[in-house]
Short mmCIF file of C-alpha atoms and ligand atoms in Angstrom, two decimals:
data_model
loop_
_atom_site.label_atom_id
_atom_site.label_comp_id
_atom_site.label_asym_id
_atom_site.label_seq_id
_atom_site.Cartn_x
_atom_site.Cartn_y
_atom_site.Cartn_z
CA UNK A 1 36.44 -79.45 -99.15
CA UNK A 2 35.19 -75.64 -99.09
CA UNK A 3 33.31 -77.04 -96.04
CA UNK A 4 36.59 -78.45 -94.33
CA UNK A 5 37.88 -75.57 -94.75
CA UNK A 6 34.87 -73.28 -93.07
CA UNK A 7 35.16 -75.73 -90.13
CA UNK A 8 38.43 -74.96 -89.37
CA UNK A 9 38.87 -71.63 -90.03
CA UNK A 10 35.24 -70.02 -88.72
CA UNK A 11 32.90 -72.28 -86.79
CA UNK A 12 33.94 -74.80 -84.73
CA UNK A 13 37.21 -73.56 -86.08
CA UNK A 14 39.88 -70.62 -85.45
CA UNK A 15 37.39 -67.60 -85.58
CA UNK A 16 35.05 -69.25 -82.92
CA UNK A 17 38.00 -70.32 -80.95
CA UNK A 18 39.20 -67.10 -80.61
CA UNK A 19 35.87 -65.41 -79.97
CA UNK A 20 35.09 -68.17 -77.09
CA UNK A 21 38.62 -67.38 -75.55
CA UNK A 22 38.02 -63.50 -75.09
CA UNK A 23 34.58 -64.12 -74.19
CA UNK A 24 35.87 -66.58 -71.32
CA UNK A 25 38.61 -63.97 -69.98
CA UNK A 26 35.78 -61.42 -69.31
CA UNK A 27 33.73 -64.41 -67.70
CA UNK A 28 37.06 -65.03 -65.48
CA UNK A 29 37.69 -60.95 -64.61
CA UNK A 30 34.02 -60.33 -64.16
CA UNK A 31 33.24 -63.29 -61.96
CA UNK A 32 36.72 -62.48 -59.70
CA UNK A 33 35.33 -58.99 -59.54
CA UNK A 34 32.07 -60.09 -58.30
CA UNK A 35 33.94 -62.37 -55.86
CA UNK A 36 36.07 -59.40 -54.61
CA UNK A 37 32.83 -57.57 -54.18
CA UNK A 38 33.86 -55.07 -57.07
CA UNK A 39 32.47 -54.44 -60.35
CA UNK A 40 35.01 -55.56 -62.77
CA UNK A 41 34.91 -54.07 -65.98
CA UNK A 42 32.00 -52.43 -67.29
CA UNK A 43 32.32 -49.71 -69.57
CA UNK A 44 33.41 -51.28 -72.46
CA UNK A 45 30.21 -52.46 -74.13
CA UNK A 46 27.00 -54.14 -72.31
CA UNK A 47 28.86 -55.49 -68.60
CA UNK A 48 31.75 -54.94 -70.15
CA UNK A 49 31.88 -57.68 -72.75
CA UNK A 50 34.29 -56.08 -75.51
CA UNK A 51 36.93 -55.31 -72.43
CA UNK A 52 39.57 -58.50 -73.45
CA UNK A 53 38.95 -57.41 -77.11
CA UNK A 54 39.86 -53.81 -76.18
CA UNK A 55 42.89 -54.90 -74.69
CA UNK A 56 43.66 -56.79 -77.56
CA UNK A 57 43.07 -53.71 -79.88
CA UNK A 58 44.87 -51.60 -77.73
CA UNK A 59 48.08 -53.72 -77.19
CA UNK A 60 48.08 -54.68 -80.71
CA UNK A 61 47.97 -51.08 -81.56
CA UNK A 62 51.44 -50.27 -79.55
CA UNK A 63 55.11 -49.60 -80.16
CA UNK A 64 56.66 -52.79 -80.57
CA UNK A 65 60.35 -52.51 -78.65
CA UNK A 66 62.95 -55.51 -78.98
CA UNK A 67 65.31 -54.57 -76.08
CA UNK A 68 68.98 -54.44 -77.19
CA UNK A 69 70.28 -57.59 -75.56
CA UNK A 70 67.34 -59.50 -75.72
CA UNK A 71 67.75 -63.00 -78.36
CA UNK A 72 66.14 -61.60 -81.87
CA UNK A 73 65.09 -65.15 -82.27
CA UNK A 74 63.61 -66.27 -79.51
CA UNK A 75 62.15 -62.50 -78.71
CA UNK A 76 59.96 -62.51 -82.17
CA UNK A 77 59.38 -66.25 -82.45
CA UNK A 78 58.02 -67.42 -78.95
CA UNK A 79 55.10 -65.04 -79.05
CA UNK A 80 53.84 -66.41 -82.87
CA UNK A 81 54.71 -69.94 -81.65
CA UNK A 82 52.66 -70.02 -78.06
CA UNK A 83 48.97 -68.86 -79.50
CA UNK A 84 49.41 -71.00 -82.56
CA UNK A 85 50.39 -74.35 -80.22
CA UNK A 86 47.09 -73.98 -77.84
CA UNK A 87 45.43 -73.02 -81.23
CA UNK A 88 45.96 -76.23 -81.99
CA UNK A 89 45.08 -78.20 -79.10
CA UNK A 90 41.83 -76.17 -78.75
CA UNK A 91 41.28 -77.99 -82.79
CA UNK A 92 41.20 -81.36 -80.79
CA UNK A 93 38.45 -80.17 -78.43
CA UNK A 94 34.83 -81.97 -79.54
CA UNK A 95 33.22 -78.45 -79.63
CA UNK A 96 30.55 -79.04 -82.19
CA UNK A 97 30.15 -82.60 -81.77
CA UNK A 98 31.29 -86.26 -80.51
CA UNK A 99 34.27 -85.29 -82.43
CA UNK A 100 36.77 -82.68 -82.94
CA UNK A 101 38.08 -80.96 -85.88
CA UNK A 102 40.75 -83.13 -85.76
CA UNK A 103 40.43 -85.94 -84.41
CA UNK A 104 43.30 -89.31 -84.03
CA UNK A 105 43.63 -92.15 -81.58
CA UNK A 106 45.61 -90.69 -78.58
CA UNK A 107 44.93 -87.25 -79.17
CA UNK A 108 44.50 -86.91 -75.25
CA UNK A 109 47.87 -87.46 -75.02
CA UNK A 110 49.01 -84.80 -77.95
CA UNK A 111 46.81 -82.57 -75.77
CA UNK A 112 49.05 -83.18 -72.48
CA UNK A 113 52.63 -82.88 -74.71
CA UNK A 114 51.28 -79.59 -76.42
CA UNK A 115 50.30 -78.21 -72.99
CA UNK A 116 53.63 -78.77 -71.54
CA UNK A 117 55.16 -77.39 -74.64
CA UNK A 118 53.49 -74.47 -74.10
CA UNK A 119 55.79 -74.06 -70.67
CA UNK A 120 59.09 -74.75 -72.17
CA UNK A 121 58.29 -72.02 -74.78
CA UNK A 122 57.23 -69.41 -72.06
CA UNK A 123 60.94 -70.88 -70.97
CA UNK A 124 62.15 -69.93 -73.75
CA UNK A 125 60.62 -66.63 -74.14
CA UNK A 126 61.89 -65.61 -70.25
CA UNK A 127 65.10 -66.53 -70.59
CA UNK A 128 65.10 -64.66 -74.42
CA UNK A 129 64.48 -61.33 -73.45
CA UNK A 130 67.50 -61.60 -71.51
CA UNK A 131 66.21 -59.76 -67.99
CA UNK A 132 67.37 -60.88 -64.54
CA UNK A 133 63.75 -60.72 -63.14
CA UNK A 134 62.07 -62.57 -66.63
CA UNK A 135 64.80 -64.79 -66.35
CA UNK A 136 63.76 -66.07 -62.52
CA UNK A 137 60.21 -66.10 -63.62
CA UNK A 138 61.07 -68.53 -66.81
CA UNK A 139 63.24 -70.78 -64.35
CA UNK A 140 60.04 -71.12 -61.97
CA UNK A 141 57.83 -71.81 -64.78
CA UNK A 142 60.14 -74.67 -65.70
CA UNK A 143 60.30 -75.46 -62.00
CA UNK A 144 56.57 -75.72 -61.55
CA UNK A 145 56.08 -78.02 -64.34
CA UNK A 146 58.42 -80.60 -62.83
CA UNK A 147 55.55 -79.94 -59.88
CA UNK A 148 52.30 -80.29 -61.79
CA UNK A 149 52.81 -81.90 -64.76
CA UNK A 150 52.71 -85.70 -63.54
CA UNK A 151 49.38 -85.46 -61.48
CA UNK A 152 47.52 -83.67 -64.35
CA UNK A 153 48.61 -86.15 -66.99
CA UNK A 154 47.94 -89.09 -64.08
CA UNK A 155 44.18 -87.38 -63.66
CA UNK A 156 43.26 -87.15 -66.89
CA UNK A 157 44.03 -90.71 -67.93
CA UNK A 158 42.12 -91.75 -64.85
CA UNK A 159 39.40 -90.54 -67.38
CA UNK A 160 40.89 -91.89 -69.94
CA UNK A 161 41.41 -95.64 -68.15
CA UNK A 162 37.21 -95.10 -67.18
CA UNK A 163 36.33 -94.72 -70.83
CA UNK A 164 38.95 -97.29 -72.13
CA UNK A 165 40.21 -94.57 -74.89
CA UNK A 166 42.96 -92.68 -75.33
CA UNK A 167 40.78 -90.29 -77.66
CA UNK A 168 38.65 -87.40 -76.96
CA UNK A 169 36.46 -88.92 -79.19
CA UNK A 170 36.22 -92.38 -77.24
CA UNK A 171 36.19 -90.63 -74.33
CA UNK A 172 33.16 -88.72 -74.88
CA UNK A 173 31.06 -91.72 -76.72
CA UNK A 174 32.12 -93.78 -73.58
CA UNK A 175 30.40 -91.44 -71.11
CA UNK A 176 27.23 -91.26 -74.26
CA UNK A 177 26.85 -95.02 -74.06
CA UNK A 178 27.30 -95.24 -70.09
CA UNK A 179 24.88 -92.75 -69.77
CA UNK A 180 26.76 -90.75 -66.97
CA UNK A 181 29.73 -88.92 -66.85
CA UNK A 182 32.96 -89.89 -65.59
CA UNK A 183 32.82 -87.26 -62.80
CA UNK A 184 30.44 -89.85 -61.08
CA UNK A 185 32.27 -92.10 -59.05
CA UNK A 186 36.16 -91.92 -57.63
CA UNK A 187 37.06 -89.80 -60.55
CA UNK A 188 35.61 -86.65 -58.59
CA UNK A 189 39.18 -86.60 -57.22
CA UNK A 190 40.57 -87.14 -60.87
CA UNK A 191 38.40 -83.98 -60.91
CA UNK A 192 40.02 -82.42 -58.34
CA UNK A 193 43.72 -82.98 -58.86
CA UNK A 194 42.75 -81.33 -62.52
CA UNK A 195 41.07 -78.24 -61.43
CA UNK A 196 44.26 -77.99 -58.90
CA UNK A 197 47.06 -78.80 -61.58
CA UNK A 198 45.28 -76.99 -64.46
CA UNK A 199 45.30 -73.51 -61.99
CA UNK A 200 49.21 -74.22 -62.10
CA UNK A 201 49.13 -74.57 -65.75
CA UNK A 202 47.75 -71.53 -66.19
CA UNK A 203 49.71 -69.92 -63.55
CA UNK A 204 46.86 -68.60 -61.65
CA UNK A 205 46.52 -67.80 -58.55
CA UNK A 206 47.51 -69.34 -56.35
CA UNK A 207 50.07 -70.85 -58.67
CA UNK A 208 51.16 -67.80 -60.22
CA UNK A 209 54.46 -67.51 -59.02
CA UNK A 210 56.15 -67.06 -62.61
CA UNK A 211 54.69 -64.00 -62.81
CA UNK A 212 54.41 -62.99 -59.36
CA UNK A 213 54.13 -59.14 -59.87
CA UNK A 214 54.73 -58.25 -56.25
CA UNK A 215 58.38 -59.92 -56.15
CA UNK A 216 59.56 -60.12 -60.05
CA UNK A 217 57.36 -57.58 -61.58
CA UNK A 218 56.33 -59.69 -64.52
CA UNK A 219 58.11 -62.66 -64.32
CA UNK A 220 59.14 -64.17 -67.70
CA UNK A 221 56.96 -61.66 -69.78
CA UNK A 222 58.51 -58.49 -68.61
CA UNK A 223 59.92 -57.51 -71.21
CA UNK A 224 57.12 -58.25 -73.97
CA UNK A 225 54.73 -55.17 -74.93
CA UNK A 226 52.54 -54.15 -77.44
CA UNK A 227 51.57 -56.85 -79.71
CA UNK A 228 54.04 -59.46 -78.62
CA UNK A 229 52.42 -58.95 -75.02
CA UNK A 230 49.02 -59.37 -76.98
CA UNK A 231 49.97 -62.63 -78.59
CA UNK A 232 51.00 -63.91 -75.05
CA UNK A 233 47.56 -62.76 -73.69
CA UNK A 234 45.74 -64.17 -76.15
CA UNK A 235 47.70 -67.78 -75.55
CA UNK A 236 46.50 -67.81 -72.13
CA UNK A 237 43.17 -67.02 -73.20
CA UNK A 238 43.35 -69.83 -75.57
CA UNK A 239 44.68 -71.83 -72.75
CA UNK A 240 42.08 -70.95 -70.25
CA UNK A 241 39.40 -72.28 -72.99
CA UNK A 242 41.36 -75.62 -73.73
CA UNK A 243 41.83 -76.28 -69.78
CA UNK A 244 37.88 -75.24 -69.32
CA UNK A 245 36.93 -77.76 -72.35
CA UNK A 246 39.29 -80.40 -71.41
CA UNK A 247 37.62 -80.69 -67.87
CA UNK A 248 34.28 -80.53 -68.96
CA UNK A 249 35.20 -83.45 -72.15
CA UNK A 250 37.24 -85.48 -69.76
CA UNK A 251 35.17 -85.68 -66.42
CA UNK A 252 31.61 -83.80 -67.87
CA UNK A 253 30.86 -85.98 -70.70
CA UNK A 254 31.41 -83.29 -72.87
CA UNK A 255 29.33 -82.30 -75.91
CA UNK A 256 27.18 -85.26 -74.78
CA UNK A 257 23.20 -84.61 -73.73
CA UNK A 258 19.57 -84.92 -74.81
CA UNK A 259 19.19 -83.96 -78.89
CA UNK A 260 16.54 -83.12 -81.15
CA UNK A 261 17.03 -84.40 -84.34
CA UNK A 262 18.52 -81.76 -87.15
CA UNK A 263 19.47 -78.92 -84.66
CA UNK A 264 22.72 -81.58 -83.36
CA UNK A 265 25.77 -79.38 -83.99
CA UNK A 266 24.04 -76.58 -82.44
CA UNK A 267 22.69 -78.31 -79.04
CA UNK A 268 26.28 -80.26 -78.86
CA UNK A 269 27.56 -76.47 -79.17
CA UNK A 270 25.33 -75.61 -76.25
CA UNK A 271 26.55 -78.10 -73.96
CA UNK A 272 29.55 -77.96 -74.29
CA UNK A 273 30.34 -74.36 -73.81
CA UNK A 274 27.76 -74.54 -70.83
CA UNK A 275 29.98 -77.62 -69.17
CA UNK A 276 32.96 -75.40 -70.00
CA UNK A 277 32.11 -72.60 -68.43
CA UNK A 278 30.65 -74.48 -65.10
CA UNK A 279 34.56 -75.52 -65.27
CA UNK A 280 35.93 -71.98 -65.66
CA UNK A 281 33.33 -71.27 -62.83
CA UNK A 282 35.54 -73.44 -60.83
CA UNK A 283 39.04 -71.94 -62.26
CA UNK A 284 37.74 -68.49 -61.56
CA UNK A 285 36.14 -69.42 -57.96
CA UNK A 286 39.82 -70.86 -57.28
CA UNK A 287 41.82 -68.44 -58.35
CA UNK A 288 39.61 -65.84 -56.37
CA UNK A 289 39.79 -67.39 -52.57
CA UNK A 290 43.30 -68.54 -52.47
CA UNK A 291 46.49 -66.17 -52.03
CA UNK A 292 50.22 -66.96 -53.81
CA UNK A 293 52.46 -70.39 -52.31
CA UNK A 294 55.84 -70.44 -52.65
CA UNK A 295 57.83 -71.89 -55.11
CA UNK A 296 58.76 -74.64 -52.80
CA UNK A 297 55.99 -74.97 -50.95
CA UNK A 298 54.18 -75.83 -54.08
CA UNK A 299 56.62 -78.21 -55.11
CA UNK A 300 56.77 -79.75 -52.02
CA UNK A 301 52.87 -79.79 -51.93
CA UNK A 302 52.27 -81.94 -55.34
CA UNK A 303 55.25 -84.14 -54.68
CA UNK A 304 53.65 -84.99 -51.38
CA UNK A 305 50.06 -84.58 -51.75
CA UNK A 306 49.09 -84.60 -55.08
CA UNK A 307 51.17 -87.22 -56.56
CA UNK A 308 50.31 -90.35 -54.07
CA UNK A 309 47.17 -89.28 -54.73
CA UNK A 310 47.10 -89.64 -58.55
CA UNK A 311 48.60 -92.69 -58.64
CA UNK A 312 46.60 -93.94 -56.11
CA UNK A 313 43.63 -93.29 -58.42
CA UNK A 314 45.49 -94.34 -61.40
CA UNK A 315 45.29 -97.96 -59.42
CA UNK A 316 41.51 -97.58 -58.03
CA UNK A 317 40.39 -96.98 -61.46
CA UNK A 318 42.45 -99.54 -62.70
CA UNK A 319 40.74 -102.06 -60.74
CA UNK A 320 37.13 -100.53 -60.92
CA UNK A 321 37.27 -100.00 -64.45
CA UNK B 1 39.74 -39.82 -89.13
CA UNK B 2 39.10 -43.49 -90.87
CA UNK B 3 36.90 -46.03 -89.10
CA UNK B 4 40.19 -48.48 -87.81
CA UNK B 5 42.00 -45.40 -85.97
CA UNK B 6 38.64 -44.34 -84.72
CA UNK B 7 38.21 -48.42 -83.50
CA UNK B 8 42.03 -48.18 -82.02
CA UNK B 9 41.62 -44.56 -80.15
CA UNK B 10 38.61 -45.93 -78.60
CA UNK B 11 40.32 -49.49 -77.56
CA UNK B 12 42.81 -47.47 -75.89
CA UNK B 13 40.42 -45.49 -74.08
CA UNK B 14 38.53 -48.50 -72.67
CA UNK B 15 41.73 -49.99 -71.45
CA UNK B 16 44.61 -48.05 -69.60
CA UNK B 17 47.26 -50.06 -68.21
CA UNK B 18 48.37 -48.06 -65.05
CA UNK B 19 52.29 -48.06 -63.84
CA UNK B 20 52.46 -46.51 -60.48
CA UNK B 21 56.23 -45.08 -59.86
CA UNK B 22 56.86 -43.59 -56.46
CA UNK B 23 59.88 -41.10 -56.08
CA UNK B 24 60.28 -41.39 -52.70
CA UNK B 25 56.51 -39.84 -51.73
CA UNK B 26 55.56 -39.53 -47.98
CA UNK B 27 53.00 -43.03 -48.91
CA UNK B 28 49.80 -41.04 -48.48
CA UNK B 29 49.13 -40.63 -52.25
CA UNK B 30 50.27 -44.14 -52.79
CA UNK B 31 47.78 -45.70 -50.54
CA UNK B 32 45.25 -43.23 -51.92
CA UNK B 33 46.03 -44.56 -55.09
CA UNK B 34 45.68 -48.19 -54.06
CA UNK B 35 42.12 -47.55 -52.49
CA UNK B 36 41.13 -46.84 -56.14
CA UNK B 37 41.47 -50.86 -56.33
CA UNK B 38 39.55 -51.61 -53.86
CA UNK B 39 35.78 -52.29 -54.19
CA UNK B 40 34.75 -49.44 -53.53
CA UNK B 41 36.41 -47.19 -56.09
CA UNK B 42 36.97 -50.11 -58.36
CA UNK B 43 39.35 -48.56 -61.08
CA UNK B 44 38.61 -51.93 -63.43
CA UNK B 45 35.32 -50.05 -63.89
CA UNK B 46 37.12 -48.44 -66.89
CA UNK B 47 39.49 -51.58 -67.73
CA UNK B 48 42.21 -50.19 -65.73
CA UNK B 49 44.68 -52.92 -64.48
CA UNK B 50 47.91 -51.95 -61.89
CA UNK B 51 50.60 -53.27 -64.15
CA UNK B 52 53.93 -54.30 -62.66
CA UNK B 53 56.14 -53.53 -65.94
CA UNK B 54 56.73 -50.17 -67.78
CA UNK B 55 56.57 -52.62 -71.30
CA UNK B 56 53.43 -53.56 -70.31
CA UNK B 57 51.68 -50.18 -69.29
CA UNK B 58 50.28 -46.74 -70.95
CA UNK B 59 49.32 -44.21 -68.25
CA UNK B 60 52.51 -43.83 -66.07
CA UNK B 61 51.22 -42.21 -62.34
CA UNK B 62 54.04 -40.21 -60.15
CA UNK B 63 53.51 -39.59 -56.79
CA UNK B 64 55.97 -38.13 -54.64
CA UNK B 65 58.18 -35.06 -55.16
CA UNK B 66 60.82 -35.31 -58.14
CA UNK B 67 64.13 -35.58 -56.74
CA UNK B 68 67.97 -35.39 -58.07
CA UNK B 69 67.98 -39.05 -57.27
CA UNK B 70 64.99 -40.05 -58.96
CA UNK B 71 65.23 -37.91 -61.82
CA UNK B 72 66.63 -40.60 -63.87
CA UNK B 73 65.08 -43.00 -63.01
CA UNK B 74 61.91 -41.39 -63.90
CA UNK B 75 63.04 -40.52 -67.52
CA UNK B 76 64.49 -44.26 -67.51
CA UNK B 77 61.06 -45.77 -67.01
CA UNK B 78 59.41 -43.60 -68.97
CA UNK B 79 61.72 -44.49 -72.12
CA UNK B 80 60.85 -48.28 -71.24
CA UNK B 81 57.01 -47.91 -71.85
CA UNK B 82 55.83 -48.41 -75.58
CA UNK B 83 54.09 -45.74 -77.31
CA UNK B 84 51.58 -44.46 -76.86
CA UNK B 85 52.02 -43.26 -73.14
CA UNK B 86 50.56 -40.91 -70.66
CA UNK B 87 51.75 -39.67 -67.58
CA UNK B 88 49.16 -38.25 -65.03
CA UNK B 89 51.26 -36.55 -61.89
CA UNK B 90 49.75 -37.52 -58.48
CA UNK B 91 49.95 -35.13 -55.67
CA UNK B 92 50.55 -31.34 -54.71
CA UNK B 93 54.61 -32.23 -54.42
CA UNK B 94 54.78 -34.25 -57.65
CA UNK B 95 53.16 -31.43 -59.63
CA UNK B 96 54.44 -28.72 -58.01
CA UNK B 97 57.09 -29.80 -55.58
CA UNK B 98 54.62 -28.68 -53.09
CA UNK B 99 55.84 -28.88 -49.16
CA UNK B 100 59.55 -29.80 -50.80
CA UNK B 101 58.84 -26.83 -53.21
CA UNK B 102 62.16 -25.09 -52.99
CA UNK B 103 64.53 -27.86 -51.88
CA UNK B 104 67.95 -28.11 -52.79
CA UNK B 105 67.40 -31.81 -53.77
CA UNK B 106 63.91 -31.15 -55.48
CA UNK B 107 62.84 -30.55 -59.26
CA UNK B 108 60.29 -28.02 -59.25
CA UNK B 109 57.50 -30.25 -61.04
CA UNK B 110 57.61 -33.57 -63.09
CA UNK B 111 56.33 -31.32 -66.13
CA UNK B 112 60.09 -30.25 -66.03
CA UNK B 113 61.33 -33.92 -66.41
CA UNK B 114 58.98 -35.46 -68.46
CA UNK B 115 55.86 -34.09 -70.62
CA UNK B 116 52.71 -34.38 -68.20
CA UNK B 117 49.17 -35.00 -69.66
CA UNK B 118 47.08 -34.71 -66.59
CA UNK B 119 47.71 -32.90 -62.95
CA UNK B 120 46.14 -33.98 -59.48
CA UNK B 121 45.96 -31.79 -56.67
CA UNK B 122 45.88 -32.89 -53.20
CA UNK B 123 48.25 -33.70 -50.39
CA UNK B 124 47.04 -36.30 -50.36
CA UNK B 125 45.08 -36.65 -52.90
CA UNK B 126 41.67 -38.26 -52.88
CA UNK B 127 40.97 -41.20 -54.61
CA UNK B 128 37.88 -39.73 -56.83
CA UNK B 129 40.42 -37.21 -58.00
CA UNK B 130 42.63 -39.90 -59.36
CA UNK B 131 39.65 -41.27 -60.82
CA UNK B 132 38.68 -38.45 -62.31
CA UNK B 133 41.90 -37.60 -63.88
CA UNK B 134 41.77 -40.90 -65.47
CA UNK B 135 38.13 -40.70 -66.86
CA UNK B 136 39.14 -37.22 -68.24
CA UNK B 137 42.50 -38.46 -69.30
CA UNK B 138 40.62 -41.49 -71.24
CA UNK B 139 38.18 -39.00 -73.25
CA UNK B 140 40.90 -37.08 -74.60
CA UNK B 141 42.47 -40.14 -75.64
CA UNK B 142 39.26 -41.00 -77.24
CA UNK B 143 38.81 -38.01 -78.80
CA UNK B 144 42.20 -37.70 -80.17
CA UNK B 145 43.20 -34.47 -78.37
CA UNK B 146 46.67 -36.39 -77.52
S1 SF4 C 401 51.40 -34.81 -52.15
FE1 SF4 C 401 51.38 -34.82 -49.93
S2 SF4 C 401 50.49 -36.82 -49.40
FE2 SF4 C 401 51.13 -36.93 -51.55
S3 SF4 C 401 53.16 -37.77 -51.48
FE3 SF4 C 401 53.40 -35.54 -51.49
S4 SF4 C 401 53.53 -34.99 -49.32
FE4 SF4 C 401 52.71 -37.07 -49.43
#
């Protein structure tokens, strides 16, 4: 039980979670810098490893401000609710083994229903803090997920039809008993749609129109500072290290490569964080080269493009498989 | 001083959220200021992001000469960011009023609107200056002076 318990709260657990998330963020700024020529941050600790945790500190440490006509509710609940939901997914990932913390039949689909969850709360929080320009960034957010939401949940069970499971679980013993990952073969456009879709999960560039800070200042999270603008940080943190690990369970095999006997949690560790980051490596590579679409043009784009596409692979697989 | 202040007044240090407000400056110190973006200034260096909200920022930079008109909307913004918050004033006309020193429309200084932590002299100014108001601004946060 005490050992249960240890798992999910410190290692492969909460506490790890969390550290992995920050960590990731400065892989993401650092690696854009580096992109953009610049340096990115590097004065908080060695290459600037402790700069997401700074920013954590420091936004913890602020005035907290509930604007007069925001919604109470919604303006104090949204920001505990968003970390704790990707929290949660991130549990399902198969960090430290073939296996997550939890782990159920289907839990690829709870992963897809928590992610868009996620959206309808940053919804909620936009249109809660009651500001025109929050409130046009919440109704794009809502907007985009009409846009992106189909083809990721179409590419990732194009991973899940290869394995024949509907569980992270089956779908990394699947690619262990194959002995190659899914990636191989037609799901390198599965791969493809979900680098593109994930970006516009995690409104990145060059999907971040909800936030676009040029024409709405801060989209939906204007109005959140100081720790509730920490919380909301840290959720996209979160999400940036479920998207990463998703990608590399899904199409990289996962936690899956050569072991020595006794040192398995720790090797499965290894490779999966390694797989992850090649994935963020991609996110970050993205998000660096490409400027802002429109709202429509990115509707218009997935609807078009990205859809056919899916469900064309949805069918190929269907028949391969 | 205990050992979790210490922790927080060096967090804050290592990451200044910047809010740029222009009153209605000629541009110059604008651009100057957005050159400390680029790669060759690189104001990330210190964990300094160009923040589009007042909520979300701590070091407030003025540029431009304080006018009637923008008066309020200078205190306005500066009531919308969270404590703590710093306000560095950008340029010979925001500190001073400078070539509109004298105007009938001017303030004489943004230190008569709003308290001012650090000054920058230049018209316009360069964009080492602005980095060095910062990285002086940051170790008096750091060591508690404000
Ligand atoms: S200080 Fe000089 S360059 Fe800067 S805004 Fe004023 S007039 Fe323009």
């Amino acid at each position: 039980m005490i050992w249960k318990i240890l798992e999910v709260l410190i290692f492969p657990g909460a506490l790890f979670i969390l550290a992995m998330s920050l960590f990731y963020e400065w892989v993401d700024r650092k690696l854009y810098a580096r992109l953009q020529n610049r340096v990115g941050p590097h004065l908080a600790g060695p290459f600037g490893i402790f700069q997401p945790i700074a920013d954590l500190i420091k936004l913890l440490s602020k005035e907290d401000i509930v604007p007069a006509a925001a919604d109470k509710f919604l303006f104090t609940f949204t920001p505990i609710i968003a970390p704790t939901l990707i929290l949660f997914g991130c549990m399902f990932l198969p960090i430290a083994g073939p296996s997550g913390i939890i782990s159920i039949n289907g839990d690829l689909i709870i992963l897809i229903a928590l992610m868009s969850l996620f959206t309808v709360i940053i919804y909620l929080a936009g249109e809660g803090s009651n500001n025109r320009l929050a409130s046009i960034g919440a109704t794009r957010a809502a907007l985009q997920l009409v846009g992106y939401e189909i083809p990721l949940t179409l590419a990732l069970l194009c991973g899940a039809i290869s394995a024949r499971s509907l569980s992270l679980r089956g779908i990394v013993e699947a690619q262990t008993s194959y002995g190659s990952w899914i990636i191989a073969g037609p799901q390198i456009i599965g791969f493809a749609i979900f680098i593109v879709t994930a970006q516009a999960e995690m409104e990145r560039t060059p999907f971040d129109i909800p936030e676009a800070e040029q024409e709405i200042v801060a989209g939906w999270s204007v109005e959140y500072g100081g720790r509730r603008l920490a919380l909301f940080r840290l959720s996209r943190d979160l999400e940036l290290f479920l998207l990463s690990g998703l990608g590399a369970t899904v199409f990289l095999g996962g936690p899956s490569g050569p072991l020595i006997q006794g040192l398995e949690p720790f090797l499965h560790t290894i490779y999966f964080i390694a797989k992850s980051v090649v994935v963020l490596v991609i996110f970050t590579i993205f998000r660096a080269i490409f400027a802002r679409l429109r709202i429509d043009q990115v509707l218009s784009f997935s609807w078009r493009y990205l859809m056919p596409l899916a469900i064309l692979l949805v069918i190929i697989t269907g028949v391969v498989a | 001083m205990g050992l979790i202040s210490r922790l927080i007044r060096k967090c804050r240090a290592k990451s200044p959220w910047i809010l740029l407000f222009d009153t209605g400056a000629c541009n110059a110190c604008d651009l100057e200021i957005t050159a400390c973006l680029t790669p060759r200034y690189d104001v990330e260096r210190f964990g300094a992001l160009l923040k589009g909200s007042p909520r979300h920022a701590d070091i407030l930079l003025v540029t431009g000469p304080v006018t009637r008109q923008a008066r309020d909307r200078i205190i306005r913004i500066y009531e919308q960011m969270p404590e703590p918050k710093y306000v560095v004033s950008v340029g010979t006309c925001t500190t001073s009023g400078g070539v509109y020193w004298g105007c009938y429309n001017t303030y004489p200084g943004l230190d008569s609107v709003i308290p001012v932590h650090a000054y920058v002299s230049g018209c316009p100014v360069k964009p080492e200056a602005v980095l060095k108001a910062l990285s002086v601004l940051v170790e008096r946060i750091e060591r508690g002076d404000i």
